[in-house]
Amino acid sequence: MQIDSFLADTREELHDARTVTSHWSAPVQALSGLLRRDPIVRMYALEMFQQVPRQHRVVSSIAELLEALELLSTRAPEYSSDPERANFFPVSTLFVYMMATPAGQALFRNHDFNDCLRGILKSWCLYLDSPESRDVLHENDNGWLCESSCERHNLDEYLIPDASDPHWGFKSFNDFFHRQIRPECRPIEEPGNSSVIVSPNDGTLYKVALGVKSADLFWIKSQPYSLHDMLAGDTSANKFEGGAVFQSFLDGRNYHRFWSPISGTVSKLKTIEGLMFSNAESIGEDSTAGTYSQGYMSCVNTRTLVFIESDDPGIGTVCLIAVGISEVSSISTFVEVGRHVDKGEELGYFSYGGSSVCLIFKPGAIREFTIDSGKAGTEVGTRGVVLRAGQRIAEH
C-alpha cells in the first residue's frame, strides 16, 4: 500500500538521523512546549500513538513526533515516478492513521494543538516559498521536472518561465506548485453570457446539494451542509437558506488557482483560521487523510470566503469558499472589496497541499446544473466527475 511505503521510509529515516532538539525550528519547539505543559494534550497524544495499529505506527513517543515534524517541514517533497509513492502530502500521510484513532479525533480538534500545527505549516510554507526549496525542481528521476512528472502533471499545459534554466525559471517549489495555466488550455465558456456559471477550478466533483439548511448536523455520515457554520456565523447565511452548494476537490496534480464563477463585484472577504487535520468520525477509516470528509471540512477547516454580487440580479450573491485540506498552509487572494471581476478572472491560489472549493448559491439562482447528474433529490452531483476551470457547470 502506498501510504505504508511512505511511512516505512519515514520510520527508517527517523531511526537513521535523530534531530538535536536545540536545532529544532521555533514552531516545533512551540509544540514541544505545549506538550510539556498541557497534561490533557499530552495525554491525547500518547494515547493516539498507542491506538495506531502497530504495523502502521511510525512514531511511538512525543520526541519521535517532534522529530518527524521537524524532518518533514524543513524540506521540499521529492517527486517519485513510482505510482505507489507519487503525489504524496508528507505531513497528512504521517497523520493518516493517527487521525482515525479516538484520541486523535480529540487531539486534532484541540485549538492549542491545532494552533501549533498551523505555526509549523506556515513556517514550512515560508521555506517552500524560498529559492532553497528549488532543489527538487530538476529533470532527474526524482525531480518534479522529469519526464514522468511532466506526463503525470500535464506540464505541457502550463506556462514555463524559462525552459533553459535548471529549475525552468520557477522561483521556489510553491511557485512551481501554483504555476500558471496556458489560457488556451482553459477557455472560459460563454464569457459574455451572465446566465452561464463556470467551474472556478480544476478538480473532481465532490457533491452538489440542493435545499441546504441554515444549520445542520454536518458531522454525521452524509455530511449535510450547514450554512451558519460554513460562513462562520456571517449574517448572510439566512439569505442562502434553501439554495445550493457545489463542491469540488483539488488533488496534487491539479491546477491550484481558483477563478470567479460569475461576473460581479466583490462585496466581502473573510478568512477563518480553522482545523487542518480533522475528519468526520462518521465516515470511518479514510486512507486519503480526510478527503472523504470535505462536507465536514467546509464547516471547520481553515478557509477563505469571497462574496461576489453578480451582474445578473437573478443570480444575486454567490459565495466562493476556498477550503484548505491537509497541509495547505496558505490561501492567497488577489482581490479586494469593491473590485469588479469578470467570469473566469483569477481570485487566488492555494500553496502546497490538497484543497477544496465550494460555491454557495441563493434559492432560485440555479435553473439547472449542467454537469452529469446522479440520483434525484437533495444530492444531484456524481462524485468523481472531472472538472476544468472555466467549463460550464450551471445555468441561471
Coordinates of C-alpha atoms in Angstrom, one line a residue:
M1 CA 0.0 0.0 0.0
Q2 CA 1.4 3.4 -1.0
I3 CA 0.8 5.0 2.4
D4 CA 2.6 2.3 4.2
S5 CA 5.6 2.5 1.8
F6 CA 5.9 6.2 2.6
L7 CA 5.6 5.7 6.3
A8 CA 8.1 2.8 6.3
D9 CA 10.6 5.2 4.6
T10 CA 9.9 7.9 7.2
R11 CA 10.3 5.4 10.1
E12 CA 13.7 4.3 8.7
E13 CA 14.8 7.9 8.2
L14 CA 13.9 8.8 11.8
H15 CA 15.9 5.9 13.1
D16 CA 18.9 6.9 11.0
A17 CA 19.0 10.6 11.9
R18 CA 18.0 11.9 15.2
T19 CA 17.5 15.7 15.4
V20 CA 19.2 17.7 18.1
T21 CA 16.4 19.4 20.0
S22 CA 18.2 22.7 20.3
H23 CA 18.2 22.9 16.5
W24 CA 14.5 22.4 16.1
S25 CA 12.6 25.2 14.3
A26 CA 10.8 27.6 16.6
P27 CA 7.3 26.3 15.6
V28 CA 8.4 22.7 16.5
Q29 CA 9.8 24.0 19.8
A30 CA 6.4 25.7 20.5
L31 CA 4.6 22.4 20.0
S32 CA 7.2 20.7 22.3
G33 CA 6.4 23.3 25.0
L34 CA 2.7 22.8 24.7
L35 CA 3.0 19.0 25.1
R36 CA 5.2 19.5 28.2
R37 CA 2.9 22.0 30.0
D38 CA -0.6 20.7 29.0
P39 CA -1.4 17.3 30.5
I40 CA -4.6 16.8 28.5
V41 CA -2.9 17.5 25.1
R42 CA 0.0 15.2 26.2
M43 CA -2.5 12.5 27.3
Y44 CA -4.3 12.5 24.0
A45 CA -1.0 12.4 22.1
L46 CA 0.3 9.4 24.0
E47 CA -3.0 7.6 23.7
M48 CA -3.1 8.3 20.0
F49 CA 0.3 6.7 19.4
Q50 CA -0.7 3.6 21.2
Q51 CA -4.1 3.4 19.4
V52 CA -2.5 3.3 15.9
P53 CA -2.1 -0.4 14.9
R54 CA 1.5 -1.4 15.5
Q55 CA 2.1 -2.3 11.8
H56 CA 1.2 1.3 10.8
R57 CA 2.9 3.1 13.7
V58 CA 5.7 5.5 12.7
V59 CA 6.1 7.4 16.0
S60 CA 5.7 6.0 19.5
S61 CA 6.6 9.0 21.6
I62 CA 6.4 12.7 21.7
A63 CA 10.1 13.0 20.9
E64 CA 9.6 11.0 17.7
L65 CA 6.5 13.1 16.7
L66 CA 8.6 16.3 17.0
E67 CA 11.5 14.8 15.1
A68 CA 9.2 13.7 12.3
L69 CA 7.6 17.1 12.0
E70 CA 11.0 18.8 12.0
L71 CA 12.2 16.4 9.3
L72 CA 9.2 16.8 7.0
S73 CA 8.5 20.5 7.4
T74 CA 12.1 21.7 6.7
R75 CA 12.4 20.3 3.2
A76 CA 10.6 20.3 -0.1
P77 CA 8.8 17.0 -1.0
E78 CA 10.5 14.9 -3.7
Y79 CA 8.7 13.6 -6.7
S80 CA 8.6 9.8 -7.3
S81 CA 7.9 8.1 -10.6
D82 CA 6.7 5.1 -8.6
P83 CA 2.9 5.4 -8.7
E84 CA 2.8 3.9 -5.2
R85 CA 4.7 6.9 -3.8
A86 CA 3.9 9.8 -6.2
N87 CA 1.9 12.9 -5.3
F88 CA 2.1 12.5 -1.5
F89 CA 1.5 15.1 1.1
P90 CA 4.0 14.1 3.7
V91 CA 2.5 15.6 6.9
S92 CA -1.0 14.4 6.2
T93 CA 0.4 11.0 5.4
L94 CA 2.3 11.0 8.6
F95 CA -1.0 11.7 10.4
V96 CA -3.4 9.5 8.4
Y97 CA -3.6 6.6 10.9
M98 CA -3.4 8.9 13.9
M99 CA -6.3 10.9 12.7
A100 CA -8.5 7.8 12.7
T101 CA -8.0 6.9 16.4
P102 CA -10.4 8.0 19.1
A103 CA -7.6 10.0 20.8
G104 CA -6.5 11.5 17.5
Q105 CA -10.0 12.7 16.8
A106 CA -10.0 14.7 20.0
L107 CA -6.4 15.9 19.7
F108 CA -6.7 17.3 16.2
R109 CA -9.7 19.3 17.3
N110 CA -7.8 20.8 20.2
H111 CA -7.3 24.5 19.5
D112 CA -3.9 24.9 21.1
F113 CA -2.6 21.8 19.4
N114 CA -4.1 23.0 16.1
D115 CA -2.5 26.4 16.5
C116 CA 0.9 24.8 17.0
L117 CA 0.4 22.7 13.8
R118 CA -0.6 25.9 12.0
G119 CA 2.7 27.5 13.0
I120 CA 4.7 24.6 11.7
L121 CA 2.8 24.7 8.4
K122 CA 3.2 28.4 8.0
S123 CA 6.9 28.1 8.6
W124 CA 7.1 25.3 6.1
C125 CA 5.2 27.4 3.6
L126 CA 7.9 30.1 4.0
Y127 CA 10.5 27.6 3.2
L128 CA 8.6 26.3 0.2
D129 CA 8.3 30.0 -1.0
S130 CA 12.1 30.3 -0.8
P131 CA 14.7 29.7 -3.5
E132 CA 16.2 26.9 -1.3
S133 CA 13.2 24.8 -2.0
R134 CA 14.0 24.5 -5.7
D135 CA 16.4 21.6 -5.0
V136 CA 13.6 19.2 -6.0
L137 CA 12.9 21.1 -9.2
H138 CA 15.1 19.3 -11.7
E139 CA 14.9 16.8 -14.6
N140 CA 16.4 13.8 -12.8
D141 CA 14.3 10.8 -11.9
N142 CA 13.2 12.1 -8.5
G143 CA 12.7 15.7 -9.7
W144 CA 9.4 17.4 -10.4
L145 CA 10.6 18.4 -13.9
C146 CA 11.4 14.8 -15.0
E147 CA 9.6 13.1 -18.0
S148 CA 7.3 11.1 -15.7
S149 CA 6.2 14.2 -13.7
C150 CA 5.7 16.2 -17.0
E151 CA 3.3 13.5 -18.1
R152 CA 1.6 13.0 -14.8
H153 CA 1.1 16.7 -14.2
N154 CA 0.4 17.7 -17.8
L155 CA 3.1 20.3 -17.7
D156 CA 2.7 21.0 -21.4
E157 CA -0.5 22.9 -20.4
Y158 CA 1.4 25.3 -18.2
L159 CA 3.5 28.4 -18.7
I160 CA 7.1 27.6 -18.2
P161 CA 9.1 30.8 -17.2
D162 CA 12.4 29.6 -18.7
A163 CA 12.9 26.1 -20.0
S164 CA 16.6 26.7 -20.4
D165 CA 17.1 27.2 -16.6
P166 CA 17.8 24.2 -14.4
H167 CA 14.7 24.9 -12.4
W168 CA 12.7 26.1 -15.5
G169 CA 12.6 29.6 -14.2
F170 CA 10.5 28.8 -11.1
K171 CA 11.5 30.9 -8.1
S172 CA 10.5 28.3 -5.5
F173 CA 8.7 25.0 -5.0
N174 CA 5.5 26.8 -4.3
D175 CA 6.0 28.9 -7.4
F176 CA 6.0 25.6 -9.3
F177 CA 3.1 24.2 -7.4
H178 CA 0.7 27.1 -8.2
R179 CA 2.1 27.6 -11.7
Q180 CA 0.0 29.4 -14.3
I181 CA -2.0 27.6 -16.9
R182 CA -1.9 28.4 -20.6
P183 CA -5.0 30.5 -21.3
E184 CA -5.8 28.5 -24.4
C185 CA -5.9 25.3 -22.3
R186 CA -8.7 26.6 -20.0
P187 CA -11.1 28.7 -22.2
I188 CA -14.0 30.5 -20.4
E189 CA -17.3 29.1 -21.6
E190 CA -19.6 31.9 -22.9
P191 CA -17.8 34.8 -21.1
G192 CA -20.4 37.3 -22.2
N193 CA -23.4 35.2 -21.1
S194 CA -24.2 36.1 -17.5
S195 CA -26.6 33.2 -17.1
V196 CA -23.8 30.6 -17.6
I197 CA -21.8 29.8 -14.4
V198 CA -18.4 28.2 -14.8
S199 CA -16.2 26.0 -12.6
P200 CA -13.8 28.1 -10.5
N201 CA -11.1 25.4 -10.5
D202 CA -9.7 22.2 -11.9
G203 CA -10.6 19.2 -9.8
T204 CA -13.2 16.4 -9.3
L205 CA -16.7 16.9 -8.2
Y206 CA -17.4 16.1 -4.5
K207 CA -21.1 17.0 -4.2
V208 CA -23.9 19.2 -5.4
A209 CA -26.6 19.7 -2.7
L210 CA -29.9 21.4 -3.1
G211 CA -32.2 22.9 -0.4
V212 CA -29.3 23.5 2.0
K213 CA -30.2 24.4 5.6
S214 CA -29.0 27.4 7.7
A215 CA -27.9 24.9 10.4
D216 CA -27.4 21.2 10.1
L217 CA -25.6 18.2 11.6
F218 CA -22.5 18.5 9.3
W219 CA -20.6 15.8 11.3
I220 CA -23.0 12.9 10.5
K221 CA -22.2 10.3 7.8
S222 CA -24.0 12.2 5.0
Q223 CA -22.2 15.5 5.9
P224 CA -25.1 17.8 5.1
Y225 CA -24.0 21.4 4.5
S226 CA -24.6 23.8 7.5
L227 CA -24.5 27.4 6.1
H228 CA -24.2 29.0 9.5
D229 CA -21.0 27.0 10.2
M230 CA -19.6 27.2 6.6
L231 CA -19.9 31.0 6.8
A232 CA -18.6 31.2 10.4
G233 CA -21.7 32.9 11.7
D234 CA -21.9 35.5 8.9
T235 CA -25.3 37.2 8.8
S236 CA -25.7 36.3 5.1
A237 CA -26.2 32.6 5.9
N238 CA -30.0 33.0 6.1
K239 CA -30.1 34.6 2.6
F240 CA -28.6 31.3 1.2
E241 CA -31.0 29.0 3.1
G242 CA -32.8 26.7 0.6
G243 CA -30.2 27.3 -2.0
A244 CA -27.5 25.1 -3.5
V245 CA -23.9 24.1 -2.7
F246 CA -21.4 22.9 -5.4
Q247 CA -18.1 21.5 -4.0
S248 CA -15.1 20.1 -5.8
F249 CA -11.7 18.7 -4.7
L250 CA -8.2 19.6 -6.0
D251 CA -5.5 17.0 -5.7
G252 CA -1.8 17.4 -6.0
R253 CA -1.9 17.0 -9.8
N254 CA -4.4 19.8 -10.4
Y255 CA -4.0 23.5 -11.3
H256 CA -4.1 25.2 -7.9
R257 CA -5.5 28.6 -8.7
F258 CA -9.2 29.5 -8.4
W259 CA -11.3 31.8 -10.5
S260 CA -14.6 33.7 -10.3
P261 CA -17.5 31.6 -11.4
I262 CA -19.5 34.7 -12.4
S263 CA -19.0 38.3 -13.4
G264 CA -19.8 40.7 -10.5
T265 CA -18.4 42.8 -7.7
V266 CA -16.6 41.5 -4.6
S267 CA -18.7 42.6 -1.7
K268 CA -17.0 40.8 1.2
L269 CA -13.8 38.9 2.0
K270 CA -13.3 36.8 5.2
T271 CA -10.6 34.3 6.3
I272 CA -11.3 31.8 9.1
E273 CA -8.4 30.1 10.8
G274 CA -9.8 26.6 11.4
L275 CA -8.7 23.0 11.7
M276 CA -6.4 21.2 9.2
F277 CA -6.1 17.5 10.2
S278 CA -9.6 16.6 11.5
N279 CA -12.1 14.4 9.7
A280 CA -15.6 13.3 10.3
E281 CA -15.7 10.3 12.6
S282 CA -18.9 9.1 10.9
I283 CA -17.2 8.2 7.6
G284 CA -14.9 5.6 9.3
E285 CA -11.4 4.8 8.1
D286 CA -10.1 7.1 5.4
S287 CA -6.7 6.3 3.9
T288 CA -6.8 9.6 2.0
A289 CA -6.2 11.7 5.2
G290 CA -9.6 13.3 5.2
T291 CA -10.7 13.9 1.6
Y292 CA -13.9 11.8 2.3
S293 CA -14.8 14.5 4.9
Q294 CA -15.0 17.5 2.6
G295 CA -18.5 18.5 3.6
Y296 CA -17.5 18.4 7.2
M297 CA -14.3 20.3 6.4
S298 CA -16.2 23.1 4.7
C299 CA -17.6 23.9 8.2
V300 CA -14.4 23.6 10.4
N301 CA -11.2 23.9 8.3
T302 CA -9.1 27.0 7.6
R303 CA -10.9 28.7 4.7
T304 CA -11.4 32.0 2.8
L305 CA -14.8 33.3 1.9
V306 CA -15.2 35.5 -1.2
F307 CA -18.7 37.0 -1.6
I308 CA -19.5 38.3 -5.2
E309 CA -22.6 40.2 -6.2
S310 CA -23.5 39.0 -9.7
D311 CA -24.0 41.4 -12.6
D312 CA -27.2 39.3 -13.2
P313 CA -29.7 40.3 -10.4
G314 CA -31.4 36.9 -10.9
I315 CA -28.2 35.2 -9.6
G316 CA -27.6 37.6 -6.8
T317 CA -24.8 36.9 -4.3
V318 CA -22.6 33.9 -4.7
C319 CA -20.1 32.9 -2.1
L320 CA -16.9 31.1 -3.0
I321 CA -15.2 29.2 -0.2
A322 CA -11.6 28.2 -0.7
V323 CA -11.0 25.4 1.8
G324 CA -7.6 24.2 2.9
I325 CA -7.2 20.5 3.3
S326 CA -4.3 18.6 5.0
E327 CA -1.1 20.7 4.8
V328 CA -2.4 23.7 2.9
S329 CA -0.7 26.4 5.0
S330 CA -1.7 29.4 2.9
I331 CA -4.7 30.5 0.8
S332 CA -3.8 33.7 -1.1
T333 CA -6.3 36.1 -2.7
F334 CA -5.7 39.0 -5.1
V335 CA -9.0 40.8 -5.0
E336 CA -10.4 43.4 -2.6
V337 CA -13.8 44.5 -1.6
G338 CA -15.4 46.7 -4.2
R339 CA -13.5 45.4 -7.2
H340 CA -15.4 44.1 -10.2
V341 CA -14.3 40.7 -11.5
D342 CA -15.1 39.0 -14.8
K343 CA -16.2 35.5 -15.1
G344 CA -13.0 33.4 -15.2
E345 CA -10.8 36.1 -13.6
E346 CA -8.3 34.7 -11.1
L347 CA -9.2 35.3 -7.4
G348 CA -6.4 33.5 -5.7
Y349 CA -4.4 30.3 -5.2
F350 CA -3.5 27.5 -2.8
S351 CA 0.0 26.8 -1.7
Y352 CA 1.3 23.2 -1.3
G353 CA -1.3 20.7 -0.3
G354 CA -4.7 19.4 -1.1
S355 CA -7.7 21.8 -1.2
S356 CA -11.4 22.1 -1.9
V357 CA -13.7 24.8 -3.3
C358 CA -17.4 25.4 -2.5
L359 CA -19.8 27.6 -4.3
I360 CA -23.0 28.7 -2.4
F361 CA -26.0 30.0 -4.4
K362 CA -29.2 31.6 -3.2
P363 CA -32.6 29.9 -3.8
G364 CA -33.6 30.3 -7.4
A365 CA -30.2 31.3 -8.7
I366 CA -29.6 28.0 -10.4
R367 CA -32.1 26.7 -13.0
E368 CA -30.0 23.7 -13.9
F369 CA -26.7 22.1 -13.1
T370 CA -25.2 21.1 -16.4
I371 CA -22.7 18.6 -15.1
D372 CA -23.6 14.8 -15.1
S373 CA -26.3 14.2 -12.6
G374 CA -26.9 11.2 -10.4
K375 CA -29.8 10.4 -8.1
A376 CA -32.6 12.8 -7.8
G377 CA -33.3 14.6 -4.6
T378 CA -31.0 16.7 -2.4
E379 CA -27.8 15.4 -4.0
V380 CA -27.6 15.6 -7.8
G381 CA -23.9 15.6 -8.3
T382 CA -22.0 12.5 -9.4
R383 CA -18.9 12.3 -7.3
G384 CA -15.7 11.9 -9.3
V385 CA -16.7 13.9 -12.4
V386 CA -13.6 15.6 -13.7
L387 CA -13.8 19.4 -13.9
R388 CA -11.8 22.1 -15.6
A389 CA -11.6 25.7 -14.7
G390 CA -13.8 27.8 -17.0
Q391 CA -16.2 25.0 -18.0
R392 CA -19.9 25.4 -17.7
I393 CA -21.3 23.8 -14.6
A394 CA -24.7 25.5 -14.2
E395 CA -27.2 27.9 -15.8
H396 CA -29.5 30.5 -14.2

